[in-house]
C-alpha cells in the first residue's frame, strides 16, 4: 500500500514540477530558477510536514509515503539539479554553477529548518 | 501526452526510492544512505540520457523528467542533513552532504561526458 501511495504521490508531485518548468523555462547559461524554486519550496514543506508529524502520535500511516516520499519527493529533484550544475560548468559558467550549488544546498537545509519552525510554532503555540 | 509520460515515469521512480530507503533503514539503521544511492544513480541516468544524441523527446520526458525526477529527491536530502545533525555530531551530516554532492555531481558529469563522447 505504501508503494502505491508513493507512486500516486510521486506522479502528482512530478507533474507539478514539470508544469512549473514549462511556465518558468531556463535558458542555457541562465540561472535554473524552476528547479531552485521547487527544491526550496519542497524542502520547506517537508520540514513543516515532518515537524507536524512529530507532534502527532500515532501518525496517520498514509501521510509519510504519500506526501513526504511521494508528492514532495516527486516535486523536488536531485538529478535535474546535478545535470544543471554540469551544464553550467560545461557551458563556461563555473561561478554561476558554484553559486547554484550553494543556493540549493544551503537554501534547502535552511528551508527544512524554517519549515519545521513554522509548523512547530504557529502563533507561538506547539503544533497539534 | 507529455504529462502522462511524466506521471508514468514518476509512478515507477518514487516507489523505487521508497524501497531504497526502506532497505537502507532495515534494522533501525539510518535510511539516508538509501537516499544517497538513488540520488547518485538517478543523476547518472539523467546525465547519460542528456548526453546521448537523438534520444526521442518522449523518452527524455518519461525517463528523465518522470523517472529520474521522482527517483531522486532534494527535499529528503535536505531533511536527512537536518535529522543527522539533530541526532549528534557534525561529522555525519557533513559526510552525507559531501558524498551526495561529490558522487551525485560526479555521476552526472561522468555519464554526460561519456555519453556525449560515444
Coordinates of N, CA and C in Angstrom, one line a residue:
Chain A
X1 N 0.8 -1.2 0.0 CA 0.0 0.0 0.0 C 0.9 1.3 0.0
X2 N 1.9 1.3 0.8 CA 2.8 2.4 0.9 C 3.5 2.7 -0.5
X3 N 3.8 1.7 -1.2 CA 4.4 1.8 -2.5 C 3.4 2.5 -3.5
X4 N 2.2 2.1 -3.4 CA 1.1 2.6 -4.3 C 0.9 4.1 -4.0
X5 N 0.9 4.4 -2.7 CA 0.7 5.8 -2.2 C 1.9 6.6 -2.7
X6 N 3.1 6.1 -2.7 CA 4.3 6.8 -3.1 C 4.2 7.0 -4.6
X7 N 3.7 6.0 -5.4 CA 3.6 6.1 -6.8 C 2.6 7.2 -7.2
X8 N 1.5 7.2 -6.6 CA 0.5 8.2 -6.9 C 0.9 9.6 -6.5
X9 N 1.5 9.7 -5.3 CA 2.0 11.0 -4.8 C 3.2 11.5 -5.7
X10 N 4.1 10.6 -6.1 CA 5.2 10.9 -6.9 C 4.8 11.4 -8.3
X11 N 3.7 10.8 -8.8 CA 3.2 11.3 -10.1 C 2.7 12.7 -10.0
X12 N 1.9 12.9 -8.9 CA 1.3 14.3 -8.7 C 2.4 15.3 -8.5
X13 N 3.4 15.0 -7.7 CA 4.4 16.0 -7.4 C 5.3 16.3 -8.6
X14 N 5.5 15.2 -9.4 CA 6.4 15.4 -10.6 C 5.6 16.2 -11.7
X15 N 4.3 16.0 -11.8 CA 3.5 16.8 -12.7 C 3.6 18.3 -12.3
X16 N 3.5 18.6 -11.1 CA 3.6 19.9 -10.6 C 5.0 20.5 -11.0
X17 N 6.1 19.7 -10.8 CA 7.4 20.1 -11.1 C 7.6 20.4 -12.6
X18 N 7.0 19.5 -13.4 CA 7.0 19.6 -14.9 C 6.3 20.9 -15.3
X19 N 5.1 21.1 -14.7 CA 4.3 22.3 -15.1 C 5.0 23.6 -14.8
X20 N 5.7 23.6 -13.6 CA 6.5 24.8 -13.2 C 7.6 25.1 -14.2
X21 N 8.3 24.0 -14.6 CA 9.4 24.1 -15.6 C 8.9 24.6 -16.9
X22 N 7.7 24.3 -17.3 CA 7.1 24.8 -18.5 C 6.8 26.3 -18.4
X23 N 6.3 26.7 -17.3 CA 6.0 28.1 -17.0 C 7.2 29.0 -16.9
X24 N 8.2 28.4 -16.2 CA 9.5 29.1 -15.9 C 10.7 28.4 -16.6
X25 N 10.8 28.6 -17.9 CA 11.8 27.9 -18.6 C 13.2 28.5 -18.3
X26 N 14.3 27.7 -18.3 CA 15.6 28.2 -18.0 C 16.4 28.1 -19.3
X27 N 17.1 29.2 -19.6 CA 17.9 29.3 -20.8 C 19.3 28.8 -20.5
X28 N 20.0 28.3 -21.6 CA 21.4 27.8 -21.4 C 22.3 28.9 -20.8
X29 N 23.0 28.6 -19.7 CA 23.8 29.6 -19.1 C 23.1 30.6 -18.2
X30 N 21.7 30.3 -18.1 CA 20.9 31.1 -17.2 C 20.7 30.4 -15.9
X31 N 20.3 31.2 -14.9 CA 20.1 30.7 -13.6 C 18.9 29.7 -13.6
X32 N 19.0 28.5 -13.1 CA 17.9 27.5 -13.2 C 16.8 27.8 -12.1
X33 N 16.0 28.8 -12.4 CA 15.0 29.2 -11.4 C 14.0 28.1 -11.1
X34 N 13.5 27.4 -12.1 CA 12.4 26.4 -11.8 C 12.8 25.4 -10.8
X35 N 14.0 24.8 -11.1 CA 14.5 23.7 -10.2 C 14.8 24.2 -8.8
X36 N 15.4 25.4 -8.7 CA 15.7 26.0 -7.4 C 14.4 26.3 -6.6
X37 N 13.4 26.8 -7.3 CA 12.1 27.1 -6.7 C 11.4 25.8 -6.2
X38 N 11.4 24.7 -7.0 CA 10.7 23.5 -6.5 C 11.5 22.9 -5.3
X39 N 12.8 22.9 -5.4 CA 13.6 22.3 -4.4 C 13.5 23.0 -3.1
X40 N 13.6 24.4 -3.1 CA 13.5 25.1 -1.9 C 12.1 25.0 -1.3
X41 N 11.1 25.1 -2.1 CA 9.7 25.0 -1.6 C 9.4 23.6 -1.1
X42 N 9.9 22.6 -1.8 CA 9.7 21.2 -1.3 C 10.4 21.0 0.0
X43 N 11.6 21.5 0.2 CA 12.4 21.4 1.5 C 11.6 22.1 2.6
X44 N 11.1 23.3 2.4 CA 10.3 24.0 3.4 C 9.1 23.1 3.8
X45 N 8.3 22.6 2.8 CA 7.1 21.9 3.1 C 7.4 20.6 3.8
X46 N 8.5 19.9 3.4 CA 8.9 18.6 4.1 C 9.3 18.9 5.5
X47 N 10.0 20.0 5.8 CA 10.4 20.3 7.1 C 9.1 20.6 8.0
X48 N 8.2 21.3 7.4 CA 6.9 21.5 8.1 C 6.1 20.2 8.3
X49 N 6.1 19.4 7.3 CA 5.3 18.1 7.4 C 5.9 17.2 8.5
X50 N 7.3 17.1 8.5 CA 7.9 16.2 9.5 C 7.7 16.7 10.9
X51 N 7.8 18.0 11.1 CA 7.6 18.6 12.4 C 6.1 18.4 12.8
X52 N 5.2 18.6 11.9 CA 3.8 18.3 12.2 C 3.5 16.9 12.6
X53 N 4.2 16.0 11.9 CA 4.0 14.5 12.2 C 4.6 14.2 13.5
X54 N 5.8 14.8 13.9 CA 6.4 14.5 15.1 C 5.5 14.9 16.3
X55 N 4.6 15.9 16.1 CA 3.7 16.3 17.1 C 2.5 15.4 17.2
X56 N 2.4 14.5 16.3 CA 1.2 13.6 16.3 C 1.6 12.1 16.6
X57 N 0.9 11.6 17.6 CA 1.2 10.2 17.9 C -0.1 9.4 18.2
X58 N -0.5 8.4 17.4 CA 0.2 7.9 16.3 C 0.0 8.7 15.0
X59 N 1.0 8.7 14.1 CA 0.8 9.5 12.9 C 0.0 8.7 11.9
X60 N -0.9 9.4 11.1 CA -1.7 8.6 10.1 C -0.7 7.9 9.1
X61 N -0.9 6.6 8.9 CA 0.1 5.8 8.1 C 0.3 6.2 6.7
X62 N -0.7 6.9 6.1 CA -0.6 7.3 4.7 C 0.2 8.5 4.4
X63 N 0.3 9.4 5.4 CA 0.9 10.7 5.2 C 2.3 10.7 4.7
X64 N 3.2 9.9 5.4 CA 4.6 9.9 5.1 C 4.8 9.3 3.7
X65 N 4.3 8.1 3.3 CA 4.6 7.6 2.0 C 3.9 8.5 0.9
X66 N 2.7 9.0 1.1 CA 2.0 9.8 0.1 C 2.6 11.2 -0.1
X67 N 2.6 12.0 1.1 CA 3.0 13.4 1.0 C 4.5 13.5 1.0
X68 N 5.2 12.8 2.0 CA 6.6 13.0 2.2 C 7.4 12.4 1.0
X69 N 7.3 11.1 0.9 CA 8.0 10.3 -0.1 C 7.5 10.7 -1.5
X70 N 6.2 10.6 -1.7 CA 5.5 10.8 -3.0 C 5.5 12.2 -3.5
X71 N 4.6 13.0 -3.0 CA 4.3 14.3 -3.5 C 5.6 15.2 -3.4
X72 N 6.2 15.3 -2.2 CA 7.3 16.3 -2.1 C 8.6 15.7 -2.7
X73 N 8.7 14.3 -2.6 CA 9.9 13.7 -3.2 C 9.8 13.8 -4.7
X74 N 8.6 13.7 -5.3 CA 8.5 13.8 -6.8 C 8.5 15.2 -7.2
X75 N 8.1 16.2 -6.4 CA 8.1 17.6 -6.7 C 9.6 18.1 -6.8
X76 N 10.4 17.7 -5.8 CA 11.8 18.1 -5.8 C 12.6 17.1 -6.6
X77 N 13.8 17.5 -7.0 CA 14.6 16.6 -7.8 C 16.1 16.9 -7.6
X78 N 16.9 15.8 -7.5 CA 18.3 16.0 -7.4 C 19.0 15.8 -8.7
X79 N 18.4 14.9 -9.6 CA 19.1 14.6 -10.8 C 19.1 15.9 -11.8
X80 N 18.0 16.6 -11.8 CA 18.0 17.8 -12.7 C 18.9 18.8 -12.1
X81 N 18.9 19.0 -10.8 CA 19.9 19.9 -10.2 C 21.3 19.5 -10.6
X82 N 21.7 18.2 -10.5 CA 23.0 17.8 -10.9 C 23.4 18.1 -12.3
X83 N 22.5 17.7 -13.3 CA 22.8 18.0 -14.7 C 22.8 19.5 -15.0
X84 N 22.1 20.3 -14.3 CA 22.1 21.7 -14.5 C 23.5 22.3 -14.1
X85 N 24.0 21.7 -12.9 CA 25.3 22.2 -12.5 C 26.4 21.8 -13.6
X86 N 26.3 20.5 -14.0 CA 27.2 20.1 -15.1 C 27.1 21.0 -16.3
X87 N 25.8 21.3 -16.7 CA 25.6 22.1 -17.9 C 26.2 23.5 -17.7
X88 N 26.1 24.1 -16.5 CA 26.6 25.4 -16.3 C 28.2 25.4 -16.4
X89 N 28.8 24.4 -15.8 CA 30.3 24.3 -15.9 C 30.7 24.0 -17.3
X90 N 30.0 23.1 -18.0 CA 30.3 22.8 -19.4 C 30.1 23.9 -20.3
X91 N 29.1 24.8 -20.0 CA 28.8 25.9 -20.8 C 29.7 27.1 -20.6
X92 N 30.7 27.0 -19.6 CA 31.6 28.1 -19.3 C 31.1 29.1 -18.3
X93 N 30.2 28.6 -17.4 CA 29.7 29.4 -16.3 C 30.0 28.8 -14.9
X94 N 31.3 28.6 -14.6 CA 31.7 27.9 -13.3 C 31.2 28.6 -12.1
X95 N 31.3 30.0 -12.1 CA 31.0 30.8 -10.9 C 29.5 30.6 -10.7
X96 N 28.7 30.7 -11.8 CA 27.2 30.5 -11.7 C 26.9 29.1 -11.1
X97 N 27.7 28.1 -11.5 CA 27.5 26.7 -11.1 C 27.7 26.6 -9.6
X98 N 28.8 27.2 -9.1 CA 29.1 27.2 -7.7 C 28.0 27.9 -6.9
X99 N 27.6 29.1 -7.4 CA 26.5 29.8 -6.7 C 25.2 29.0 -6.7
X100 N 24.9 28.3 -7.7 CA 23.7 27.5 -7.8 C 23.8 26.3 -6.8
X101 N 24.9 25.7 -6.7 CA 25.1 24.6 -5.7 C 24.9 25.2 -4.3
X102 N 25.5 26.3 -4.0 CA 25.4 26.9 -2.6 C 24.0 27.3 -2.3
X103 N 23.4 28.0 -3.3 CA 22.0 28.4 -3.1 C 21.1 27.2 -2.8
X104 N 21.3 26.2 -3.6 CA 20.4 25.0 -3.5 C 20.6 24.3 -2.1
X105 N 21.9 24.0 -1.8 CA 22.2 23.2 -0.6 C 22.0 24.0 0.7
X106 N 22.6 25.2 0.8 CA 22.4 26.0 2.0 C 20.9 26.4 2.1
X107 N 20.4 26.9 1.0 CA 19.0 27.3 1.0 C 18.0 26.1 1.3
X108 N 18.3 24.9 0.8 CA 17.5 23.8 1.1 C 17.5 23.3 2.5
X109 N 18.7 23.3 3.1 CA 18.8 22.9 4.5 C 18.1 24.0 5.4
X110 N 18.3 25.2 5.1 CA 17.7 26.3 5.8 C 16.2 26.3 5.7
X111 N 15.7 25.9 4.5 CA 14.2 25.8 4.3 C 13.6 24.7 5.1
X112 N 14.3 23.6 5.2 CA 13.8 22.5 6.1 C 13.7 23.0 7.5
X113 N 14.7 23.6 8.0 CA 14.7 24.1 9.4 C 13.6 25.2 9.6
X114 N 13.4 26.1 8.6 CA 12.4 27.1 8.7 C 11.0 26.5 8.7
X115 N 10.8 25.5 7.8 CA 9.5 24.8 7.7 C 9.2 24.2 9.0
X116 N 10.2 23.5 9.6 CA 9.9 22.8 10.9 C 9.5 23.8 12.0
X117 N 10.2 25.0 12.0 CA 9.9 26.0 13.0 C 8.5 26.6 12.8
X118 N 8.1 26.8 11.6 CA 6.8 27.4 11.3 C 5.7 26.4 11.7
X119 N 5.9 25.1 11.4 CA 4.9 24.1 11.8 C 4.9 23.8 13.3
X120 N 6.0 24.0 13.9 CA 6.1 23.7 15.3 C 5.4 24.8 16.2
X121 N 5.5 26.0 15.7 CA 5.0 27.1 16.5 C 4.1 28.1 15.7
X122 N 2.9 27.6 15.3 CA 2.0 28.5 14.6 C 1.4 29.5 15.7
X123 N 1.8 30.7 15.6 CA 1.3 31.7 16.5 C 1.9 31.5 17.9
X124 N 3.1 30.9 18.0 CA 3.8 30.7 19.2 C 3.4 29.5 20.0
X125 N 2.4 28.8 19.6 CA 2.0 27.6 20.3 C 2.5 26.3 19.6
X126 N 2.7 25.2 20.4 CA 3.1 24.0 19.7 C 2.0 23.4 18.8
X127 N 2.5 22.9 17.7 CA 1.5 22.3 16.7 C 0.8 21.1 17.3
X128 N -0.4 20.8 16.9 CA -1.1 19.6 17.4 C -1.5 18.8 16.2
Chain B
X1 N -0.1 14.3 -23.9 CA 0.7 13.1 -23.9 C 1.9 13.3 -23.0
X2 N 2.6 14.5 -23.0 CA 3.7 14.7 -22.2 C 3.4 14.5 -20.7
X3 N 2.3 15.1 -20.1 CA 2.0 14.9 -18.7 C 1.9 13.5 -18.3
X4 N 1.3 12.7 -19.2 CA 1.1 11.3 -19.0 C 2.4 10.5 -18.8
X5 N 3.4 10.9 -19.7 CA 4.7 10.3 -19.6 C 5.4 10.7 -18.4
X6 N 5.3 11.9 -17.9 CA 5.9 12.4 -16.7 C 5.3 11.6 -15.5
X7 N 4.0 11.4 -15.5 CA 3.3 10.7 -14.4 C 3.7 9.2 -14.4
X8 N 3.8 8.6 -15.6 CA 4.1 7.2 -15.6 C 5.5 6.9 -15.1
X9 N 6.5 7.8 -15.6 CA 7.9 7.6 -15.1 C 8.0 7.8 -13.6
X10 N 7.3 8.8 -13.2 CA 7.4 9.2 -11.7 C 6.7 8.1 -10.9
X11 N 5.7 7.5 -11.4 CA 5.0 6.4 -10.6 C 5.9 5.2 -10.4
X12 N 6.9 5.1 -11.2 CA 7.9 4.0 -11.0 C 9.1 4.5 -10.2
X13 N 9.5 5.7 -10.4 CA 10.7 6.2 -9.7 C 10.4 6.4 -8.2
X14 N 9.3 7.0 -7.8 CA 9.1 7.3 -6.4 C 9.0 6.1 -5.5
X15 N 8.2 5.0 -5.9 CA 8.2 3.8 -5.1 C 9.6 3.1 -5.0
X16 N 10.4 3.3 -6.1 CA 11.7 2.7 -6.1 C 12.6 3.4 -5.0
X17 N 12.4 4.7 -4.9 CA 13.1 5.5 -3.8 C 12.7 5.0 -2.4
X18 N 11.4 4.8 -2.3 CA 10.9 4.3 -1.0 C 11.5 3.0 -0.7
X19 N 11.6 2.1 -1.7 CA 12.2 0.8 -1.5 C 13.7 0.9 -1.0
X20 N 14.4 1.8 -1.7 CA 15.8 2.1 -1.4 C 16.0 2.5 0.1
X21 N 15.2 3.5 0.5 CA 15.3 4.0 1.9 C 14.9 2.9 2.9
X22 N 13.9 2.1 2.5 CA 13.5 1.0 3.5 C 14.6 0.0 3.6
X23 N 15.2 -0.4 2.5 CA 16.3 -1.4 2.6 C 17.4 -0.8 3.4
X24 N 17.8 0.5 3.1 CA 18.9 1.1 3.9 C 18.6 1.2 5.4
X25 N 17.3 1.4 5.7 CA 16.9 1.7 7.1 C 16.6 0.4 7.8
X26 N 16.8 -0.8 7.2 CA 16.5 -2.0 7.9 C 17.3 -2.2 9.2
X27 N 16.7 -2.8 10.2 CA 17.4 -3.0 11.5 C 17.6 -1.7 12.3
X28 N 16.8 -0.7 12.0 CA 16.9 0.5 12.8 C 18.0 1.5 12.3
X29 N 18.7 1.1 11.2 CA 19.7 2.0 10.7 C 19.2 3.2 10.0
X30 N 20.0 4.3 9.9 CA 19.5 5.5 9.3 C 19.3 5.3 7.8
X31 N 18.1 5.7 7.2 CA 17.8 5.5 5.8 C 18.6 6.4 4.8
X32 N 19.3 7.4 5.3 CA 20.0 8.4 4.5 C 20.8 7.8 3.3
X33 N 21.6 6.7 3.6 CA 22.4 6.1 2.5 C 21.5 5.6 1.3
X34 N 20.2 5.3 1.6 CA 19.3 4.9 0.5 C 19.0 6.1 -0.4
X35 N 18.8 7.2 0.3 CA 18.6 8.5 -0.5 C 19.8 8.8 -1.3
X36 N 21.0 8.6 -0.7 CA 22.3 8.9 -1.4 C 22.4 8.0 -2.7
X37 N 22.1 6.7 -2.6 CA 22.2 5.8 -3.7 C 21.2 6.2 -4.9
X38 N 20.0 6.5 -4.5 CA 19.0 6.9 -5.6 C 19.4 8.2 -6.2
X39 N 19.9 9.1 -5.4 CA 20.3 10.4 -6.0 C 21.5 10.3 -6.9
X40 N 22.4 9.5 -6.6 CA 23.6 9.3 -7.4 C 23.2 8.5 -8.7
X41 N 22.4 7.4 -8.5 CA 22.0 6.6 -9.7 C 21.1 7.4 -10.6
X42 N 20.2 8.2 -10.1 CA 19.3 9.0 -11.0 C 20.1 10.1 -11.7
X43 N 21.1 10.6 -11.0 CA 21.9 11.7 -11.7 C 22.7 11.1 -12.8
X44 N 23.2 9.9 -12.7 CA 23.9 9.2 -13.7 C 23.0 8.9 -14.9
X45 N 21.8 8.4 -14.6 CA 20.9 8.0 -15.7 C 20.5 9.3 -16.5
X46 N 20.2 10.4 -15.8 CA 19.8 11.6 -16.5 C 21.0 12.2 -17.3
X47 N 22.2 12.1 -16.7 CA 23.4 12.6 -17.4 C 23.6 11.9 -18.7
X48 N 23.4 10.6 -18.6 CA 23.6 9.7 -19.8 C 22.6 10.0 -20.8
X49 N 21.3 10.2 -20.4 CA 20.2 10.5 -21.3 C 20.4 11.8 -22.0
X50 N 20.9 12.8 -21.3 CA 21.0 14.1 -21.9 C 22.3 14.2 -22.7
X51 N 23.2 13.3 -22.5 CA 24.5 13.4 -23.2 C 24.4 12.7 -24.6
X52 N 23.4 11.7 -24.6 CA 23.2 11.0 -25.9 C 22.5 11.8 -26.9
X53 N 23.0 11.7 -28.2 CA 22.3 12.4 -29.3 C 21.1 11.5 -29.7
X54 N 20.1 12.2 -30.3 CA 19.0 11.5 -30.9 C 18.1 10.7 -30.0
X55 N 18.0 11.1 -28.7 CA 17.0 10.4 -27.9 C 15.7 11.1 -28.1
X56 N 14.6 10.3 -28.4 CA 13.3 10.9 -28.7 C 12.8 11.7 -27.5
X57 N 12.2 12.8 -27.8 CA 11.7 13.7 -26.7 C 10.8 13.0 -25.7
X58 N 10.0 12.1 -26.2 CA 9.1 11.3 -25.3 C 9.9 10.5 -24.3
X59 N 11.0 10.0 -24.7 CA 11.9 9.2 -23.8 C 12.5 10.1 -22.7
X60 N 13.0 11.3 -23.2 CA 13.6 12.2 -22.2 C 12.5 12.6 -21.1
X61 N 11.3 12.8 -21.6 CA 10.3 13.2 -20.6 C 9.9 12.0 -19.7
X62 N 9.7 10.8 -20.2 CA 9.4 9.6 -19.5 C 10.5 9.2 -18.5
X63 N 11.7 9.1 -19.0 CA 12.8 8.6 -18.2 C 13.5 9.7 -17.4
X64 N 13.6 10.9 -18.1 CA 14.3 12.0 -17.4 C 13.5 12.8 -16.4
X65 N 12.5 13.5 -17.0 CA 11.6 14.3 -16.1 C 10.8 13.4 -15.1
X66 N 10.2 12.3 -15.6 CA 9.4 11.5 -14.8 C 10.2 10.6 -13.8
X67 N 10.8 9.6 -14.4 CA 11.5 8.5 -13.6 C 12.7 9.1 -12.8
X68 N 13.6 9.7 -13.4 CA 14.8 10.3 -12.7 C 14.4 11.4 -11.7
X69 N 13.4 12.2 -12.2 CA 13.0 13.3 -11.3 C 12.4 12.8 -10.0
X70 N 11.6 11.7 -10.1 CA 10.9 11.2 -8.9 C 11.8 10.2 -8.2
X71 N 12.7 9.5 -8.9 CA 13.6 8.6 -8.2 C 14.6 9.4 -7.3
X72 N 15.0 10.6 -7.8 CA 15.8 11.4 -6.9 C 15.0 12.4 -6.2
X73 N 15.6 13.0 -5.1 CA 14.8 13.9 -4.3 C 15.8 14.9 -3.7
X74 N 15.3 16.2 -3.6 CA 16.1 17.2 -2.9 C 15.5 17.4 -1.5
X75 N 14.2 17.3 -1.4 CA 13.6 17.6 -0.1 C 14.1 16.6 1.0
X76 N 14.1 15.3 0.7 CA 14.5 14.3 1.6 C 16.0 14.4 1.9
X77 N 16.8 14.8 0.9 CA 18.2 15.0 1.1 C 18.4 16.1 2.2
X78 N 17.7 17.2 2.0 CA 17.7 18.3 3.0 C 17.3 17.9 4.3
X79 N 16.2 17.2 4.4 CA 15.7 16.7 5.7 C 16.6 15.7 6.4
X80 N 17.3 14.9 5.5 CA 18.3 13.9 6.1 C 19.4 14.7 6.8
X81 N 19.9 15.7 6.1 CA 21.0 16.5 6.7 C 20.6 17.1 8.0
X82 N 19.4 17.7 8.1 CA 18.9 18.3 9.3 C 18.8 17.2 10.4
X83 N 18.2 16.0 10.0 CA 18.0 15.0 11.0 C 19.3 14.4 11.6
X84 N 20.3 14.2 10.7 CA 21.6 13.7 11.1 C 22.3 14.6 12.0
X85 N 22.1 15.9 11.7 CA 22.7 17.0 12.6 C 22.0 16.9 14.0
X86 N 20.7 16.8 14.0 CA 20.0 16.8 15.3 C 20.3 15.6 16.1
X87 N 20.7 14.5 15.4 CA 21.0 13.2 16.1 C 22.3 13.2 16.8
X88 N 23.2 14.1 16.4 CA 24.5 14.1 17.1 C 25.6 14.9 16.4
X89 N 26.7 14.3 16.2 CA 27.9 15.1 15.8 C 27.7 15.7 14.4
X90 N 28.6 16.6 14.1 CA 28.6 17.3 12.9 C 29.2 16.5 11.7
X91 N 30.0 15.5 12.0 CA 30.7 14.7 11.0 C 29.7 14.0 10.1
X92 N 28.7 13.3 10.6 CA 27.8 12.5 9.8 C 27.0 13.4 8.8
X93 N 26.3 14.5 9.2 CA 25.6 15.2 8.2 C 26.6 15.8 7.2
X94 N 27.8 16.2 7.6 CA 28.7 16.8 6.6 C 29.2 15.7 5.6
X95 N 29.5 14.5 6.1 CA 29.9 13.4 5.3 C 28.8 13.1 4.3
X96 N 27.6 13.0 4.7 CA 26.4 12.7 3.9 C 26.2 13.8 2.8
X97 N 26.3 15.1 3.2 CA 26.2 16.2 2.3 C 27.3 16.2 1.3
X98 N 28.5 16.0 1.8 CA 29.7 16.0 0.8 C 29.6 14.8 -0.1
X99 N 29.2 13.6 0.4 CA 29.1 12.5 -0.5 C 28.0 12.7 -1.6
X100 N 26.9 13.2 -1.2 CA 25.8 13.5 -2.1 C 26.3 14.4 -3.2
X101 N 27.0 15.5 -2.8 CA 27.4 16.5 -3.8 C 28.5 15.9 -4.7
X102 N 29.6 15.3 -4.1 CA 30.7 14.8 -4.9 C 30.3 13.7 -5.8
X103 N 29.6 12.7 -5.2 CA 29.2 11.5 -6.0 C 28.1 11.8 -7.0
X104 N 27.1 12.6 -6.6 CA 26.0 13.0 -7.4 C 26.4 13.8 -8.6
X105 N 27.1 14.9 -8.4 CA 27.6 15.7 -9.5 C 28.6 15.0 -10.3
X106 N 29.4 14.2 -9.7 CA 30.4 13.4 -10.4 C 29.8 12.4 -11.3
X107 N 28.7 11.7 -10.8 CA 28.0 10.8 -11.7 C 27.3 11.4 -12.8
X108 N 26.7 12.6 -12.6 CA 26.0 13.3 -13.7 C 27.0 13.7 -14.7
X109 N 28.2 14.3 -14.3 CA 29.2 14.8 -15.2 C 29.8 13.6 -16.0
X110 N 30.2 12.5 -15.3 CA 30.8 11.4 -15.9 C 29.9 10.8 -16.9
X111 N 28.6 10.6 -16.6 CA 27.7 9.9 -17.5 C 27.5 10.8 -18.7
X112 N 27.3 12.1 -18.5 CA 27.1 13.1 -19.5 C 28.2 13.1 -20.5
X113 N 29.4 13.3 -20.0 CA 30.6 13.4 -20.9 C 30.9 12.1 -21.6
X114 N 30.7 10.9 -20.9 CA 30.8 9.6 -21.6 C 29.8 9.5 -22.7
X115 N 28.6 9.8 -22.4 CA 27.5 9.6 -23.5 C 27.8 10.5 -24.7
X116 N 28.2 11.7 -24.4 CA 28.5 12.7 -25.5 C 29.7 12.3 -26.3
X117 N 30.6 11.6 -25.7 CA 31.8 11.1 -26.4 C 31.5 9.8 -27.2
X118 N 30.4 9.2 -27.0 CA 30.1 7.9 -27.7 C 29.9 8.1 -29.2

